[in-house]
PDB file of C-alpha atoms in Angstrom:
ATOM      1  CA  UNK A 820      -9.576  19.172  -4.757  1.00  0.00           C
ATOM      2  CA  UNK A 821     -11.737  16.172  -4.572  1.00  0.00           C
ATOM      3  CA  UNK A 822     -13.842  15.411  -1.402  1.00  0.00           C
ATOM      4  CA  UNK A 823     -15.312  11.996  -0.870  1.00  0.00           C
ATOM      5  CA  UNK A 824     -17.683  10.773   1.853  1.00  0.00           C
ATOM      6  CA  UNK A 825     -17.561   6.909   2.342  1.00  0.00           C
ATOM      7  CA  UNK A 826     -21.395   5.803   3.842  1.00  0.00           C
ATOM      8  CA  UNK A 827     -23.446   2.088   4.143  1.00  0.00           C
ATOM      9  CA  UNK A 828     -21.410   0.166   6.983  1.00  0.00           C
ATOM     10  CA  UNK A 829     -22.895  -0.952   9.968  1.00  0.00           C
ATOM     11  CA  UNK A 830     -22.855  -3.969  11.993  1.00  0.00           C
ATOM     12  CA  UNK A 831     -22.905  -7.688  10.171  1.00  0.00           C
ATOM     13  CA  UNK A 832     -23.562 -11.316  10.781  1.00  0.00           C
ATOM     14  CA  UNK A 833     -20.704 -13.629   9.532  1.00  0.00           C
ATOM     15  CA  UNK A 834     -21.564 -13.837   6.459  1.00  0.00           C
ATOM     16  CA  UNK A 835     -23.683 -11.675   5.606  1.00  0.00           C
ATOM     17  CA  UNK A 836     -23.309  -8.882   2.820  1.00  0.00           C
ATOM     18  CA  UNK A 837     -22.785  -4.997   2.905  1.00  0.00           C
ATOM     19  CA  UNK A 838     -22.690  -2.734   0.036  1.00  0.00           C
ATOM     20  CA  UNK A 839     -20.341   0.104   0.354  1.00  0.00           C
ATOM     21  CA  UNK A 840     -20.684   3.655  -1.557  1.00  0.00           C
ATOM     22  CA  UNK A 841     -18.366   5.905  -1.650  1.00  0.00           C
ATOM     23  CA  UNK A 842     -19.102   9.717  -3.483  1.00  0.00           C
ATOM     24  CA  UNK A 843     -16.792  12.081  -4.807  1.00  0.00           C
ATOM     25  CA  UNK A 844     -17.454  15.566  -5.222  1.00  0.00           C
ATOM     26  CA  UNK A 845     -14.893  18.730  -6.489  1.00  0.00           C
ATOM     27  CA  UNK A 846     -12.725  18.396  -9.304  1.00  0.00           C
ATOM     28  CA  UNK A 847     -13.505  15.019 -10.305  1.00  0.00           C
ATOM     29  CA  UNK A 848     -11.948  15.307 -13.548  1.00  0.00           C
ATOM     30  CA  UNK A 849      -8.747  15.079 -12.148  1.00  0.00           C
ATOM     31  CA  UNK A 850      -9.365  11.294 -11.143  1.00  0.00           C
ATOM     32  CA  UNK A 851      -7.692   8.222 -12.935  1.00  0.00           C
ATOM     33  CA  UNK A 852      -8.662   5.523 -10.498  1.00  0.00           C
ATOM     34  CA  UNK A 853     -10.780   4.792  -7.197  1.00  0.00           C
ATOM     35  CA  UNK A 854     -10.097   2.524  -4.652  1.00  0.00           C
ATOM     36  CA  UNK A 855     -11.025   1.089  -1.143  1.00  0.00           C
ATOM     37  CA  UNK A 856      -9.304   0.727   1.785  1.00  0.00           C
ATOM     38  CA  UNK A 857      -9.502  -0.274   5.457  1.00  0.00           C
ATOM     39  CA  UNK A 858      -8.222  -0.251   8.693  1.00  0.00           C
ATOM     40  CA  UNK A 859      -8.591  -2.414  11.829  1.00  0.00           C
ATOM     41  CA  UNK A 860      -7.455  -0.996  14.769  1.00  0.00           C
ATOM     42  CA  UNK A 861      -3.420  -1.301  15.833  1.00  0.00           C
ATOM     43  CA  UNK A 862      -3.228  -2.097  11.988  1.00  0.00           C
ATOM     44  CA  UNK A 863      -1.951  -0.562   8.929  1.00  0.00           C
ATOM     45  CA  UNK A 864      -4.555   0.416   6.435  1.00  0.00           C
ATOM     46  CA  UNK A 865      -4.442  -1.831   3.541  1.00  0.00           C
ATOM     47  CA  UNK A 866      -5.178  -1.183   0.031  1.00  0.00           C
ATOM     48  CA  UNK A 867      -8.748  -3.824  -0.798  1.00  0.00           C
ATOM     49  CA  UNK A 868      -9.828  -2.842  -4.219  1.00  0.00           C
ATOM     50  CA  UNK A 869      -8.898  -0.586  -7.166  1.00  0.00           C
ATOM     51  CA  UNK A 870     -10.366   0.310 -10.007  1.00  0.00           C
ATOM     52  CA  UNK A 871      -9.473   2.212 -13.053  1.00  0.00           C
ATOM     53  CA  UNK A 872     -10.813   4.661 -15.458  1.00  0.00           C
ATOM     54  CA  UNK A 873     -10.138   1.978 -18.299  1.00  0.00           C
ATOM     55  CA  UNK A 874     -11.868  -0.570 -15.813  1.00  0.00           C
ATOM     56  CA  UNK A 875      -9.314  -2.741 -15.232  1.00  0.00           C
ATOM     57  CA  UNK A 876      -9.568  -4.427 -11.345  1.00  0.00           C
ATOM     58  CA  UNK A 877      -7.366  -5.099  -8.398  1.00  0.00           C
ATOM     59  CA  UNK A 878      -8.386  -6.981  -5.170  1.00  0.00           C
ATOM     60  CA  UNK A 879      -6.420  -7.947  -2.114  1.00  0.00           C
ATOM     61  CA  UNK A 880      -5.647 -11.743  -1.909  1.00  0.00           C
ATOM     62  CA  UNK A 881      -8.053 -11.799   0.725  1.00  0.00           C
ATOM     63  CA  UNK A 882     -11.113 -10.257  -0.492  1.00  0.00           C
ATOM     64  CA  UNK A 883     -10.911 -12.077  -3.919  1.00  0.00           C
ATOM     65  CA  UNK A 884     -14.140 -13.777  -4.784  1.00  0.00           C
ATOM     66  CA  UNK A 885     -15.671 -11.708  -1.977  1.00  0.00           C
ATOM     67  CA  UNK A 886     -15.829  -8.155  -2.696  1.00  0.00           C
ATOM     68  CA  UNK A 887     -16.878  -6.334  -6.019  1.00  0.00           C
ATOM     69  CA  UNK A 888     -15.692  -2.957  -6.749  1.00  0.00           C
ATOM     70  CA  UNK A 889     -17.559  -1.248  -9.349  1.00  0.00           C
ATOM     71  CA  UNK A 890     -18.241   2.521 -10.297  1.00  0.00           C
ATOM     72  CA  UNK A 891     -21.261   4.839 -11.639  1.00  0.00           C
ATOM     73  CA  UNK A 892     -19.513   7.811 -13.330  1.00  0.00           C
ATOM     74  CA  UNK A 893     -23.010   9.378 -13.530  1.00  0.00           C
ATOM     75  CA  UNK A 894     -23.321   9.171  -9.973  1.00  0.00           C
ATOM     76  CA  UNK A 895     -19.810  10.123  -8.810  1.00  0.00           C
ATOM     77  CA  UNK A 896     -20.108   7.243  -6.947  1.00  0.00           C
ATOM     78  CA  UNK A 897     -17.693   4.281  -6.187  1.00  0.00           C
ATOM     79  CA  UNK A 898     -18.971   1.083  -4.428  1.00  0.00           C
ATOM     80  CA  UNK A 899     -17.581  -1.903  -2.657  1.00  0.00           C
ATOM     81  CA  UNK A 900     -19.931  -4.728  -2.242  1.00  0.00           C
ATOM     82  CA  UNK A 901     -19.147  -7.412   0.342  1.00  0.00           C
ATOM     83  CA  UNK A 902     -20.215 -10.829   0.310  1.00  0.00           C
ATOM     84  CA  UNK A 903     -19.327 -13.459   2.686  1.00  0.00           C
ATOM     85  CA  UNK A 904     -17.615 -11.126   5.398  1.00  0.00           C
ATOM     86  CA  UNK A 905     -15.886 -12.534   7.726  1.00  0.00           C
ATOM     87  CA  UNK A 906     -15.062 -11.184  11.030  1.00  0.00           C
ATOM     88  CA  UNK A 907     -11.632 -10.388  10.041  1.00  0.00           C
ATOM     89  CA  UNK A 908     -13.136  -7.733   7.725  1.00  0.00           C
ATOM     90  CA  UNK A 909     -13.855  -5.466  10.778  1.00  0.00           C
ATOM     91  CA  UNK A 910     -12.459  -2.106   9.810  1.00  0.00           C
ATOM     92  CA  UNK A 911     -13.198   1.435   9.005  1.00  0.00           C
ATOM     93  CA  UNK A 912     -13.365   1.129   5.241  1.00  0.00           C
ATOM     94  CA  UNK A 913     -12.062   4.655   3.262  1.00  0.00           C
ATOM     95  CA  UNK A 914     -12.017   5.311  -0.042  1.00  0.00           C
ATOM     96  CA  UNK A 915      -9.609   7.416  -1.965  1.00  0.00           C
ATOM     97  CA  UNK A 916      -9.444   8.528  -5.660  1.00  0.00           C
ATOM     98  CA  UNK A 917      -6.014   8.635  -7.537  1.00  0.00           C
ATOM     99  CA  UNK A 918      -5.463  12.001  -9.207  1.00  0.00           C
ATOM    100  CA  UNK A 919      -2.631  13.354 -11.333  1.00  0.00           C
ATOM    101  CA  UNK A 920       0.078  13.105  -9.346  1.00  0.00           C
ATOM    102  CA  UNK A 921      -1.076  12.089  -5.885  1.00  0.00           C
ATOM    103  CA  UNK A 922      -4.253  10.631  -3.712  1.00  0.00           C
ATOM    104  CA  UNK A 923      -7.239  13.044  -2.630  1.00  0.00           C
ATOM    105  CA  UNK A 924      -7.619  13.571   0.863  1.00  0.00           C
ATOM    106  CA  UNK A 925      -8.730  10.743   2.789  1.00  0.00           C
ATOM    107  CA  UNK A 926     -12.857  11.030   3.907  1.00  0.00           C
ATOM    108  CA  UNK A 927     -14.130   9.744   7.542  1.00  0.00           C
ATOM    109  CA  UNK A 928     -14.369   6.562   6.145  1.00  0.00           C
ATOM    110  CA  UNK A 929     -17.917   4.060   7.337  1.00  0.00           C
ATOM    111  CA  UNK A 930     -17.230   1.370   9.687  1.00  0.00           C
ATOM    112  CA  UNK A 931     -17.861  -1.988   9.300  1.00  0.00           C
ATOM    113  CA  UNK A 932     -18.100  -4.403  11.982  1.00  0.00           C
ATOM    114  CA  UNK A 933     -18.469  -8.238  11.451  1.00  0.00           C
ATOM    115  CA  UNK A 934     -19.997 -10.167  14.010  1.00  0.00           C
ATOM    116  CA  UNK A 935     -18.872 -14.151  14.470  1.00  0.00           C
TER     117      UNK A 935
END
């Protein structure tokens, strides 16, 4: 199994930046891709960033330009920065690694709460 623990959110400024880690522990061997995702409350979690092995990238239409994800396989560690946040950003943020046939088991996730 693969355990992650999502840390670095906190309370933001419009505009301001956050940087996002995420680290994975267990049977890390098994993973093929990380990714990040968040939810706002009374809404469905939604997929922000992926990124594969091969280090190809995916970003929601609404982080483009704004968010980097990017990965230290050294560290274990995947990490989201945020530039530019916006208020609608406000969410717990989770990551998730995809394994052989299925996702890891979602962490506590690290909130993130933009300010206007």
């Amino acid at each position: 199994q693969v355990q992650l623990v999502e840390s670095g959110g906190g309370l933001v400024q419009a505009g301001g930046s956050l940087r996002l880690s995420c680290v994975a522990s267990g049977s890390i061997f098994n993973i093929n891709a990380m990714g990040w995702y968040r939810q706002a409350p009374g809404k469905q979690r939604e997929l922000v960033a992926t990124l594969s092995n091969g280090g190809i990238t995916n970003y929601a239409d609404s982080v483009k330009g704004r968010f980097t994800i990017s990965r230290d396989f050294a560290k274990n560690t995947v990490y989201l920065q945020m530039n530019s946040l916006k208020p609608e950003d406000t969410a717990v943020y989770y990551c998730n690694a995809g394994l052989r046939t299925s996702l890891a088991t979602w962490g506590q996730g690290t909130r993130v709460t933009v300010s206007s």
